[in-house]
Coordinates of C-alpha atoms in Angstrom, one line a residue:
X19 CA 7.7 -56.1 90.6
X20 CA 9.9 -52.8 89.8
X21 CA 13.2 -52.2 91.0
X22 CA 13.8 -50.2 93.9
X23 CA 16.0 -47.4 93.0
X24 CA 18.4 -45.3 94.7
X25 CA 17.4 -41.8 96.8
X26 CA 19.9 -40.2 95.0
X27 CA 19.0 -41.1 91.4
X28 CA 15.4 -40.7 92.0
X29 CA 16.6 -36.7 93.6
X30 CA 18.6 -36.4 90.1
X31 CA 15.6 -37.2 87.7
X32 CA 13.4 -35.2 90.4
X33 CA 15.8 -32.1 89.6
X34 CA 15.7 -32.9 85.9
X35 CA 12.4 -33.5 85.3
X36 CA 12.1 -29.6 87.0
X37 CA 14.4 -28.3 85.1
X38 CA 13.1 -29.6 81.6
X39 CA 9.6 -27.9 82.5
X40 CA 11.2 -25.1 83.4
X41 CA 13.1 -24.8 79.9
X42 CA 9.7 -26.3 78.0
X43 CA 7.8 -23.3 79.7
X44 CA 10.0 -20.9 79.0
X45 CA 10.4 -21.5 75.2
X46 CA 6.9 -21.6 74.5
X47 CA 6.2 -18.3 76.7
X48 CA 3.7 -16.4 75.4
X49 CA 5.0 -12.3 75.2
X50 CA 2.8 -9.8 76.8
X51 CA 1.6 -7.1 75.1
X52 CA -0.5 -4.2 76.3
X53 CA -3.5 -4.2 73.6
X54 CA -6.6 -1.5 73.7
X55 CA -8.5 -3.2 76.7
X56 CA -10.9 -0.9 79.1
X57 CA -10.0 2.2 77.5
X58 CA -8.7 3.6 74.4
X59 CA -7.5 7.5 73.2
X60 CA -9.3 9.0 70.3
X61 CA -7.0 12.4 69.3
X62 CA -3.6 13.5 71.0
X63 CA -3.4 17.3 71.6
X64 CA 0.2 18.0 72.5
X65 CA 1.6 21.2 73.2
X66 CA 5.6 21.3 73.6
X67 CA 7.8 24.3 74.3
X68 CA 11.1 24.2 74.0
X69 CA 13.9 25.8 76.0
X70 CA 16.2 28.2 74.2
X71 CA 18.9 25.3 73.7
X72 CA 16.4 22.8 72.6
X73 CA 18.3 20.8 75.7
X74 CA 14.7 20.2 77.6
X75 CA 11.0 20.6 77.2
X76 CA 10.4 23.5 79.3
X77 CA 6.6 23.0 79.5
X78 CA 4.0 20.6 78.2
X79 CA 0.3 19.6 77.9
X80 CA -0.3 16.6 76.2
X81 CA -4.5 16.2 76.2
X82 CA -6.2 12.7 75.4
X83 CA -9.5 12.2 74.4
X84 CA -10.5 9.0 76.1
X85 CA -13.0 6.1 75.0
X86 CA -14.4 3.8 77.9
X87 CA -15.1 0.6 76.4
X88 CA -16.1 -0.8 79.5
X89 CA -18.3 0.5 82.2
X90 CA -16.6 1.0 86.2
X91 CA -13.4 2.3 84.7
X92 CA -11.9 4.2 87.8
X93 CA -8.2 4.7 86.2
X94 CA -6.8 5.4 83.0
X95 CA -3.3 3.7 83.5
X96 CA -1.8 5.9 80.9
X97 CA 2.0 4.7 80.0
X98 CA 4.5 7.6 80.8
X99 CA 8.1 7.9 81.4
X100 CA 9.8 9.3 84.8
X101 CA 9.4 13.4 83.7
X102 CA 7.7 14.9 86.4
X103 CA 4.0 15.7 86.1
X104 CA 2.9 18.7 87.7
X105 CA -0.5 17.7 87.3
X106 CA -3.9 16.0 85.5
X107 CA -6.9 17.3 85.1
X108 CA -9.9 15.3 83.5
X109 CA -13.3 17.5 81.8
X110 CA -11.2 20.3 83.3
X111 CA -11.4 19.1 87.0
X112 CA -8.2 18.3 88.8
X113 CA -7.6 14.7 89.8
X114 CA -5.6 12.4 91.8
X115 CA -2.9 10.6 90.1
X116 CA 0.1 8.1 90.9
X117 CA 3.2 8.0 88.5
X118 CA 5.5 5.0 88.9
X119 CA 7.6 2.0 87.2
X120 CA 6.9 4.0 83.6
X121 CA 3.0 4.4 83.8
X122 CA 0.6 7.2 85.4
X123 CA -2.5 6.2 86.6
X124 CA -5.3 9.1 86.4
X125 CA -8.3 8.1 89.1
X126 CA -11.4 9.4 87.6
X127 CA -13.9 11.1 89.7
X128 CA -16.5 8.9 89.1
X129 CA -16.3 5.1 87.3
X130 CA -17.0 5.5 83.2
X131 CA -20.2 4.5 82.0
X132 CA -19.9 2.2 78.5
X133 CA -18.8 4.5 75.4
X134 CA -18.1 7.6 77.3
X135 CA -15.7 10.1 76.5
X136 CA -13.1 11.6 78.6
X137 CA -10.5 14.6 78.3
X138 CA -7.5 13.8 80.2
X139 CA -4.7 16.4 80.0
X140 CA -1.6 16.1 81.8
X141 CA 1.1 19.0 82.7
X142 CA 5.0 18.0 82.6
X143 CA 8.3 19.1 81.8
X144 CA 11.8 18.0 82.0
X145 CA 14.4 16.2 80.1
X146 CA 12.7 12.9 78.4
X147 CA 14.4 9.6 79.1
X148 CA 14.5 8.6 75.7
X149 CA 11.9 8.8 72.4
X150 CA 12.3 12.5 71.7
X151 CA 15.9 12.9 71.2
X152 CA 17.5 16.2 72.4
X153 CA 21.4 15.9 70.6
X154 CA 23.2 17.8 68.2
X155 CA 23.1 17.6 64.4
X156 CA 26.5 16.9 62.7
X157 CA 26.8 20.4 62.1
X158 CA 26.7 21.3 66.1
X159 CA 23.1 22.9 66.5
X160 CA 20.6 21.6 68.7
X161 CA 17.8 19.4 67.6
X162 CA 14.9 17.6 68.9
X163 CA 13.3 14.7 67.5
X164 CA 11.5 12.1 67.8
X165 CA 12.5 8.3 67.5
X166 CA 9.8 6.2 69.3
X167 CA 9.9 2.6 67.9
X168 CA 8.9 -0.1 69.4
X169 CA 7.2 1.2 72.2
X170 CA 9.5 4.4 73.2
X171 CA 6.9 7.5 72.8
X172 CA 5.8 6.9 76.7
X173 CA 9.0 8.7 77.4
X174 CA 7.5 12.6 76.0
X175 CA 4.1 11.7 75.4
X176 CA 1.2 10.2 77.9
X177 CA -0.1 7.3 75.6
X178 CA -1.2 4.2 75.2
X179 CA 2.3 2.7 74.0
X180 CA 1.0 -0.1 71.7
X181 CA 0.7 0.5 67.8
X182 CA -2.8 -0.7 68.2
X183 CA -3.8 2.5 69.9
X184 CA -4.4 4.4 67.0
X185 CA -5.3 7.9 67.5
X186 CA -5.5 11.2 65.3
X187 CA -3.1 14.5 66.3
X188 CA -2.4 18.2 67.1
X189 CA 1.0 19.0 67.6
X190 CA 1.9 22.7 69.1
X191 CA 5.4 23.1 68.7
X192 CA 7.2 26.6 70.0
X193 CA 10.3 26.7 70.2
X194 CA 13.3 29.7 69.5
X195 CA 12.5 31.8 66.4
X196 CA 15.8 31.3 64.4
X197 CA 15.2 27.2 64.0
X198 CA 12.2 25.5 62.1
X199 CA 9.8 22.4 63.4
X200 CA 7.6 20.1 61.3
X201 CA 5.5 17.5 62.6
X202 CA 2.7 14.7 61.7
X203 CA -0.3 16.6 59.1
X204 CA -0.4 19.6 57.4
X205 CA 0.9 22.6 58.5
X206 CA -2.1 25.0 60.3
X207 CA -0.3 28.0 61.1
X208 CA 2.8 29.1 62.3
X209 CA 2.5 32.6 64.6
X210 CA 6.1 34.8 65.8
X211 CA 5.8 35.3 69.5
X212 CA 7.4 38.6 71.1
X213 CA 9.9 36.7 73.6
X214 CA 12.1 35.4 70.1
X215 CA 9.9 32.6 69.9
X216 CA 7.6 30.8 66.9
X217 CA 4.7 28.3 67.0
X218 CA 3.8 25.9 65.1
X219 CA 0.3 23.9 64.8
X220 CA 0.2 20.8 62.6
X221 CA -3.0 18.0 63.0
X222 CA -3.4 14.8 61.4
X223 CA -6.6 13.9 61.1
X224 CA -5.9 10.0 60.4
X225 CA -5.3 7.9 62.9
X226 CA -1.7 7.2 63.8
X227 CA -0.2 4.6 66.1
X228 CA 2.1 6.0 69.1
X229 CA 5.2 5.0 67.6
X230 CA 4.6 6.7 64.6
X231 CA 3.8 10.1 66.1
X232 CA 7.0 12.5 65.8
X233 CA 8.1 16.1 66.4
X234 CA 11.5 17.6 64.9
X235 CA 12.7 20.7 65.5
X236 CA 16.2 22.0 64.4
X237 CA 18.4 24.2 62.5
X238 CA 17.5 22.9 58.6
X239 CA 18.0 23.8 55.2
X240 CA 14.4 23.1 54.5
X241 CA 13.0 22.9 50.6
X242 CA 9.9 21.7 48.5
X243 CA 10.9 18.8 46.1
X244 CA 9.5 19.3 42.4
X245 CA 6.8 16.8 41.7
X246 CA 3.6 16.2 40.0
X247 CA 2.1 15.2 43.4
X248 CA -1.2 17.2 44.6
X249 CA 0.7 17.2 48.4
X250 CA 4.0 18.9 49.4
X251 CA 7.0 17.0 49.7
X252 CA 9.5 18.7 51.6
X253 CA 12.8 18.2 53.1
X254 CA 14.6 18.5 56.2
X255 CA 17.9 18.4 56.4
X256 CA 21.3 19.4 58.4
X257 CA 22.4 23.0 56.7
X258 CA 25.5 21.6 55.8
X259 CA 23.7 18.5 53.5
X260 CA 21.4 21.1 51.6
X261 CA 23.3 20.7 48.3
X262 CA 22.6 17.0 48.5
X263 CA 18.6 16.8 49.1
X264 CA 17.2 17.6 45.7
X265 CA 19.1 14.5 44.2
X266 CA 19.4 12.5 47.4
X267 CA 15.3 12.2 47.6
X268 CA 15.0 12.0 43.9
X269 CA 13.3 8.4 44.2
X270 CA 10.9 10.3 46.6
X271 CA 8.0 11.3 44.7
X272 CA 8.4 8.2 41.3
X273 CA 8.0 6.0 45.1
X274 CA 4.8 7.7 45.9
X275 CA 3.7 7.0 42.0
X276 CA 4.7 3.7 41.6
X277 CA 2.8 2.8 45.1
X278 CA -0.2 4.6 44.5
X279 CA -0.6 2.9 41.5
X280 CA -0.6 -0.3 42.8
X281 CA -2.3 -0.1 46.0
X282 CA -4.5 3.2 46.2
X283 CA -4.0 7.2 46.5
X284 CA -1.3 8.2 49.0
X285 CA -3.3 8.2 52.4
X286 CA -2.1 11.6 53.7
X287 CA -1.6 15.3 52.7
X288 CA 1.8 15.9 53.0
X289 CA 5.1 14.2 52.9
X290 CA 8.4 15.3 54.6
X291 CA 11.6 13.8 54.6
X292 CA 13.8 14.8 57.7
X293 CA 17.6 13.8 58.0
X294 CA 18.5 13.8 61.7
X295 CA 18.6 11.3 65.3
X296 CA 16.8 7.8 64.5
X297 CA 18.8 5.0 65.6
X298 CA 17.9 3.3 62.6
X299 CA 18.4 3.8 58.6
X300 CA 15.1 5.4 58.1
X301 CA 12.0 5.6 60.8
X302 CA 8.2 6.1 58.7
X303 CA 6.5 8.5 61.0
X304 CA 3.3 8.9 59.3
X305 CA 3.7 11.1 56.4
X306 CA 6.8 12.7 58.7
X307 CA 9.9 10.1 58.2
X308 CA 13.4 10.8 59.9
X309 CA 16.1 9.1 57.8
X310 CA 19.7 8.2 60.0
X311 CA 22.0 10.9 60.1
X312 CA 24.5 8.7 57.7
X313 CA 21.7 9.0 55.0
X314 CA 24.3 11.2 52.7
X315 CA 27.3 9.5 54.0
X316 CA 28.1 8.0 50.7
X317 CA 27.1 10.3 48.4
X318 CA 30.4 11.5 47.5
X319 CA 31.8 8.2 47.5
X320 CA 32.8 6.7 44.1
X321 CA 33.0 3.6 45.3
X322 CA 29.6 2.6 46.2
X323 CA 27.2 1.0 44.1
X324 CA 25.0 3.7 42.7
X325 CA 21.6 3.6 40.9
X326 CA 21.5 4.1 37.1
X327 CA 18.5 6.1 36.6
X328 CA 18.9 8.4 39.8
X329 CA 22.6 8.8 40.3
X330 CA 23.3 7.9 44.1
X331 CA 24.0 5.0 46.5
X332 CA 21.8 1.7 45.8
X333 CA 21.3 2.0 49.6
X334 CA 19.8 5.3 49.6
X335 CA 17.2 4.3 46.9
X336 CA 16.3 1.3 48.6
X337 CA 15.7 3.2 52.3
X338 CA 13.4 5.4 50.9
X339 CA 11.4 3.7 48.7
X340 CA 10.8 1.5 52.5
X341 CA 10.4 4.0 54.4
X342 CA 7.8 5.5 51.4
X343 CA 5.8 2.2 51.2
X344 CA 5.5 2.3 54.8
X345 CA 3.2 4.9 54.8
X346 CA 0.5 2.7 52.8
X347 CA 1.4 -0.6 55.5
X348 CA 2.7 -0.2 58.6
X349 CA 1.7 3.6 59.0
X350 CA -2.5 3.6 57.5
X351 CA -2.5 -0.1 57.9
X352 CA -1.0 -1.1 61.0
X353 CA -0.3 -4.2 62.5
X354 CA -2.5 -5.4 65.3
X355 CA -0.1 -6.9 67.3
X356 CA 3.7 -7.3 67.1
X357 CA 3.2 -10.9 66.2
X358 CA 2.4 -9.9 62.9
X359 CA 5.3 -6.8 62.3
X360 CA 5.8 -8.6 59.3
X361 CA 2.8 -6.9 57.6
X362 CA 5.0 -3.5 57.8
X363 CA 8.4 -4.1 57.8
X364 CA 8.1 -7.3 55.0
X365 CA 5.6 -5.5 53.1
X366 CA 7.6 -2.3 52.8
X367 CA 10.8 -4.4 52.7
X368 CA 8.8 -6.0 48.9
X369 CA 7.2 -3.1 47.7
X370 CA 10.7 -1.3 48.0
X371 CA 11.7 -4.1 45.9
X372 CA 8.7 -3.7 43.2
X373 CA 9.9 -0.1 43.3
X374 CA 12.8 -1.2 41.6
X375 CA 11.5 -3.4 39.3
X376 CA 9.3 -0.9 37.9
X377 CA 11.7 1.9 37.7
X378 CA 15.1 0.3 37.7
X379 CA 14.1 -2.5 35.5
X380 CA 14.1 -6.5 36.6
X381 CA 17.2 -7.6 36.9
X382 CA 18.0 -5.1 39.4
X383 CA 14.6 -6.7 41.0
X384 CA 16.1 -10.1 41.5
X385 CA 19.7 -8.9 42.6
X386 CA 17.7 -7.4 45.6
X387 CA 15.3 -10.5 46.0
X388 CA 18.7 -12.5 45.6
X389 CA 20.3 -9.9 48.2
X390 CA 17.3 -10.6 50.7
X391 CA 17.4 -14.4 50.0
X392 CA 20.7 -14.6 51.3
X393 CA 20.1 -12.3 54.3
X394 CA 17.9 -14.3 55.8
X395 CA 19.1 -18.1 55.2
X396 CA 22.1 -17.0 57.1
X397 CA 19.9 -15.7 59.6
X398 CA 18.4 -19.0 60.0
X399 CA 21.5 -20.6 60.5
X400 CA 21.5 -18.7 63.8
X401 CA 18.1 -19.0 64.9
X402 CA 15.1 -20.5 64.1
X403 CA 11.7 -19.0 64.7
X404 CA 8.0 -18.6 62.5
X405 CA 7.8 -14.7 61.3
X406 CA 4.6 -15.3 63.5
X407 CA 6.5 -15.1 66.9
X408 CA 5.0 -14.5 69.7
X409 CA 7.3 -15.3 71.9
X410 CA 10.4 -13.1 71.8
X411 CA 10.2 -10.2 74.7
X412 CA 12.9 -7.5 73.3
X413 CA 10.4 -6.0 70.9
X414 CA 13.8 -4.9 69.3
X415 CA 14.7 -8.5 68.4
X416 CA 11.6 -8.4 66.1
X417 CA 13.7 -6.2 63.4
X418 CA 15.1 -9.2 62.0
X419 CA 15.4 -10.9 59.0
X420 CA 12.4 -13.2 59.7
X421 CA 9.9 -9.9 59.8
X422 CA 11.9 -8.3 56.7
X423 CA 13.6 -10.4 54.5
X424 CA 11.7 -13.8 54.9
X425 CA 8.0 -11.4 55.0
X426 CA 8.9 -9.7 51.5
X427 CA 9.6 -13.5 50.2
X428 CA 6.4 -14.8 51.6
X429 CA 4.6 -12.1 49.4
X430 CA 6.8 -12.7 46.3
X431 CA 5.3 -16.3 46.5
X432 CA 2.0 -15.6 46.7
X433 CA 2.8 -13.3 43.8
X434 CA 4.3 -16.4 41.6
X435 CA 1.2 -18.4 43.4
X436 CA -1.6 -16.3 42.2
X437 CA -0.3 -14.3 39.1
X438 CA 0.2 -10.6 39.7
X439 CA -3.7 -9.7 38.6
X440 CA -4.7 -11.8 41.3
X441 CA -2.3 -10.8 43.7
X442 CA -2.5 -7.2 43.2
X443 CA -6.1 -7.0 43.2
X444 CA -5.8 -9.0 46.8
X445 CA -3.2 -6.5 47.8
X446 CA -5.7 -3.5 46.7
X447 CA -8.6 -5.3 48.7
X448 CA -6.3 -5.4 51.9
X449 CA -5.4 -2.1 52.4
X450 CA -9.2 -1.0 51.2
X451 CA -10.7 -2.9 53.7
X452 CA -8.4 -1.5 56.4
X453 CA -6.7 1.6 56.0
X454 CA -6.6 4.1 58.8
X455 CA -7.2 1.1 61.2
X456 CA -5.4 -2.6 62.1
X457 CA -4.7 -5.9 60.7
X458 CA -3.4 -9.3 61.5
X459 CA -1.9 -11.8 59.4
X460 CA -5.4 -13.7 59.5
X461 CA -6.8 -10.5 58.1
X462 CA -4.4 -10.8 55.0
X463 CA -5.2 -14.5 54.6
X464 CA -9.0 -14.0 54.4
X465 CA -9.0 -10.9 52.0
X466 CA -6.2 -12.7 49.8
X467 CA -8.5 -16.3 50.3
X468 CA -11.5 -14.1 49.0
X469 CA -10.1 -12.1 45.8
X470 CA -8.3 -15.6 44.3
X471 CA -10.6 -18.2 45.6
X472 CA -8.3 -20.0 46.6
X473 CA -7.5 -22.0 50.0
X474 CA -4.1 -20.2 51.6
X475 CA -4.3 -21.9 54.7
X476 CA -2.0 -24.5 54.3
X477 CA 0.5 -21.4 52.4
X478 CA 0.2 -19.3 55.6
X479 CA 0.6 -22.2 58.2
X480 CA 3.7 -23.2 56.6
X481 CA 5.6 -20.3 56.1
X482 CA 4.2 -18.5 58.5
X483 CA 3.3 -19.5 61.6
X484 CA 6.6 -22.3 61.7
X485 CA 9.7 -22.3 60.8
X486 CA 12.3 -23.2 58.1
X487 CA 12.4 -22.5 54.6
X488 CA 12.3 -25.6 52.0
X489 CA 16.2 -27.8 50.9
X490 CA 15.4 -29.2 47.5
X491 CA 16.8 -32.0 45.8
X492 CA 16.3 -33.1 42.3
X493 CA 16.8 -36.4 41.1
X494 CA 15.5 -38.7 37.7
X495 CA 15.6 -42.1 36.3
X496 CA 14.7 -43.0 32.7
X497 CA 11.5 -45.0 32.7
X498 CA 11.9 -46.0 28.8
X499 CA 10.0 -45.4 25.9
X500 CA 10.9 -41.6 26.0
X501 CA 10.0 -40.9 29.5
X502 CA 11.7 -39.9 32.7
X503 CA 10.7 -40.4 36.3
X504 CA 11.3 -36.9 38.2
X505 CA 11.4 -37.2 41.9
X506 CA 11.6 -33.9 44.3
X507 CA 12.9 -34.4 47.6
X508 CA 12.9 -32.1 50.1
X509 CA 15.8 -32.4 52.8
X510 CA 14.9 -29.8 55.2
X511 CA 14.7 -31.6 59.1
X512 CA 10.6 -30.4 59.5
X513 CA 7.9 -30.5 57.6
X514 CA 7.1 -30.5 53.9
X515 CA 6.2 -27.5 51.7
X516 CA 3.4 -27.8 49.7
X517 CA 3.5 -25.1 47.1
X518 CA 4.1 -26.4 43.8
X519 CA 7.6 -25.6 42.3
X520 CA 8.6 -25.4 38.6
X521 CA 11.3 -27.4 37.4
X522 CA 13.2 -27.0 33.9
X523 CA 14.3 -29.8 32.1
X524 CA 17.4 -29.1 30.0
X525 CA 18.3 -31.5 27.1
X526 CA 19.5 -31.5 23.7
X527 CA 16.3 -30.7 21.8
X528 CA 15.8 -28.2 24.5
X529 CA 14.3 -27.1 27.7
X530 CA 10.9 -28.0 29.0
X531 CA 9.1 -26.6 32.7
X532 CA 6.8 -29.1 34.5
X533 CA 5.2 -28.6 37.6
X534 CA 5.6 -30.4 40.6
X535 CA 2.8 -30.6 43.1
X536 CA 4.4 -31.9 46.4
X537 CA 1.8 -33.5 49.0
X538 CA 5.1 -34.9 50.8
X539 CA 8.7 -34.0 51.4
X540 CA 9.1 -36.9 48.5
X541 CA 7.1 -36.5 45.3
X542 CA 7.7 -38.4 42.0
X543 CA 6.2 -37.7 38.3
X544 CA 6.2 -38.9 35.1
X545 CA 7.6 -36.6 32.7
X546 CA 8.1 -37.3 29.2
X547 CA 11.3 -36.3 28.1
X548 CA 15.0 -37.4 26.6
X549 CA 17.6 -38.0 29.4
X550 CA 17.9 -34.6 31.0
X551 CA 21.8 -32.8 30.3
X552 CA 20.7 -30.9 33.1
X553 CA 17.5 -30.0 35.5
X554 CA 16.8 -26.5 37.5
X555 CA 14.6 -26.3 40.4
X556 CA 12.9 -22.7 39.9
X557 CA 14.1 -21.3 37.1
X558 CA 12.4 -17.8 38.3
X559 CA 13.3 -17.6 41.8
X560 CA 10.0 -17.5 42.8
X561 CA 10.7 -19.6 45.8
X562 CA 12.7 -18.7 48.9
X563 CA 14.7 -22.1 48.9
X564 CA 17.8 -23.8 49.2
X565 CA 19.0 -26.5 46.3
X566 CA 21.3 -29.2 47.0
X567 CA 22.6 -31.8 44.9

């Protein structure tokens, strides 16, 4: 028979038993995420003007085209901020409408029938909350522009504030005469109104997810970059920083080279580089990108490490060339769900890397990759989490070194897996298969699987979708006879890696490279060889790894 045991003790594991599936359900929470459900936009037309100070948006339209795809859809729950909305019309009939907690539901007429299209404008003005950022430039005149990641564009623009909404746009931008506006697409027209005012019309015809969709309108010294390119590239900058644009963008255009030669053309018809109010170090609006206000700060500084073939700060180089490469991922290919934010911020984070390798030479290549290495393993000293994480709710807490650092090592792997034929080639076969659209990390599997035959399940699981990164140790014992038994261990806490490493065997007569092939966290081979002086575990840092003795 048991023991009978106390009220009190049984109340205490009561409470602690709570508590523990309190704490079990919360860490393996799954995050939310509004995804393209019962209705989805097709093209933005957004027409913005401007007060004289650029210190409000005195009137706007933003019109949706609208996709049912589901029949009985009564409301487009549109996400919108808390500027007030003078009202929503939908074919051109007035509608009911409800705006609260960030959203603004539109009540159709009638419910939608499967597959049919809607035109939902809505009227508003006001100060925005945040995403289009009314401030000064560090010269003291006005400017407006946009800064929407993660999920920020709700604030100016009636959307659907997911980057899975892709949509095409029209932006018509007035705005006072004596300052200048650019925008996502080419340029249609730009007319002089008689109250001192100008608009402009741009339209990208590609779709474009919300957060990439900007508007900028300031005071700039504004120029077109000599290229070779069949589209413009143009700059934007703060009148003050003219003198520094030509050089400052020089790895502009050799960016949009290297990258279209090994992915595919550039997918858009103009590029413009913009120096003005992003909270972060560059932000890749599609074929429109806002670099921080800082982005000259070092320019005239002799101290900082500066590039050998273009002349200023390593930094600068390496922003645009990400913030270039995003245009191919992130911006035409775009990442289904934040889960997989690795497939734009660690594929730009890489190809900004390849960028270097192919204009700045290798062993500037692996100082970055060395650079990045580091960045992240003291990261995950901090906090451990796959690059696959669903779970984290501050979609800022995503721009981490797991998505950027640890995602441009996963695809320098599979490079040193597959060879760089193969991997290119399944790079090339990616972005074919779904430019202008979405991907997942399942997507990139499959279409890498197919191009190199081979099985990159177990590759992806690993480094993926868990945690960790692999602690090798290396250790021998002569066998006789003029062999050596080489045994890797790995001394990471979780799981083994399976990817086979190359290890260098330094003796006397030599060096020699074998190839382990772990199928455990313990895996010993025969090797014949003299007693080693010395033995290195990678010797091309194609891994992202740790090496104890």
């Amino acid at each position: 028979m048991g023991k009978i045991m106390d009220h009190r003790r049984v109340e205490r594991s009561f409470f602690i038993a709570i508590v523990a599936c309190l704490l079990f359900s919360s860490a393996f929470a799954q995050r939310k995420e509004r995804l393209v459900d019962s209705w989805q936009p097709t093209h933005f037309d957004v027409a913005i003007t401007f007060d004289g100070t650029l210190s409000q948006i005195a009137s706007a339209t933003t019109a949706i085209d609208v996709r049912a795809r589901k029949g009985d859809v009564g409301v487009i729950d549109l996400d919108f901020g808390t500027m007030p909305v003078a009202g929503v019309t939908v074919d051109g009939r007035a509608v009911k409408f409800a705006q609260h907690d960030e959203k603004l539901d539109v009540f159709l007429p009638t419910p939608t029938r499967l597959n049919q299209t809607l035109r939902v404008s809505v009227n508003y003005s006001g100060i925005p909350k945040d995403g289009l950022i009314l401030s000064k430039d560090k010269d003291g005149f006005p400017s407006a522009i946009g800064d929407n990641w993660a999920d920020r564009v709700h604030h100016w623009i009636p959307c659907l504030d997911h980057p899975s909404a892709k949509a095409s746009v029209t932006f018509t931008v007035t705005a006072p005469s004596d300052y200048q506006a650019v925008a996502n697409g080419a340029q249609l027209s730009m007319k002089v109104n008689p109250d001192r005012t100008k608009t402009w019309v741009f339209n990208e015809t590609r779709p474009v997810s919300p957060y990439n969709m900007v508007v900028a309108v300031g005071r700039f010294a504004t120029g077109t970059l000599r290229s070779a390119s069949t589209f413009p590239i143009t700059y934007y900058v703060p009148q003050s920083e003219g003198r520094y644009a030509e050089r400052g963008f020089a790895p502009a255009a050799p960016s949009v080279v290297t990258f279209s030669n090994l992915v595919g053309p550039y997918p858009y018809k103009k590029l413009a580089l913009i120096v003005g109010a992003t909270r972060f170090g560059g932000m890749e609006n599609a074929n429109t990108i806002v670099f921080s206000p800082n982005y000259f700060k070092n320019f005239e500084n002799s101290a900082a490490a500066k590039s050998k073939l273009f002349g200023i700060p390593n930094s600068a180089v390496e922003v645009d060339a990400h913030e270039i490469a995003h245009q191919w991922f992130g911006d035409s290919v775009t990442e289904s769900t934040w889960s997989d934010l690795w497939l734009s911020e660690g594929f730009a984070t890489y190809f900004a890397g390849l960028f270097l390798e192919r204009n700045e030479g290798p062993e500037r290549f692996k100082e970055y990759m060395r650079k990045n290495a580091q960045g992240y393993l003291a990261y995950e000293k901090t906090r451990r989490a796959p690059i696959h994480d669903t779970q984290t709710e501050k979609l800022f807490d995503l721009l981490n070194p797991n998505n950027y650092e640890k995602g441009g090592w996963v695809l320098h792997m599979l490079r040193g897996m597959l060879g760089d034929k193969v991997f290119f080639a399944g790079l090339r076969s990616y972005y074919d298969r779904h430019k202008d659209g979405l991907a997942s990390t399942e997507d990139l599997r499959r279409d890498m699987e197919n191009v190199s035959g081979r099985d990159l399940k177990n590759f992806f699981d690993r480094w993926i979708y868990k945690a960790g990164h692999p602690v090798y140790q290396v250790k021998w014992r002569s066998m006789g006879k003029g062999m050596i038994g080489l045994t890797l261990l790995q001394a990471q806490a979780d799981e083994a890696f399976l990817q086979p490493v190359t290890v260098e065997i330094r003796t006397k007569a030599g060096k020699r490279r074998v190839i382990v092939r772990p199928d455990s966290k313990e895996t010993t081979v025969a090797v014949k060889s003299a007693n080693p002086g010395s033995i290195v575990i990678d010797p091309d840092e194609a891994i992202l790894k740790e090496v104890v003795n």
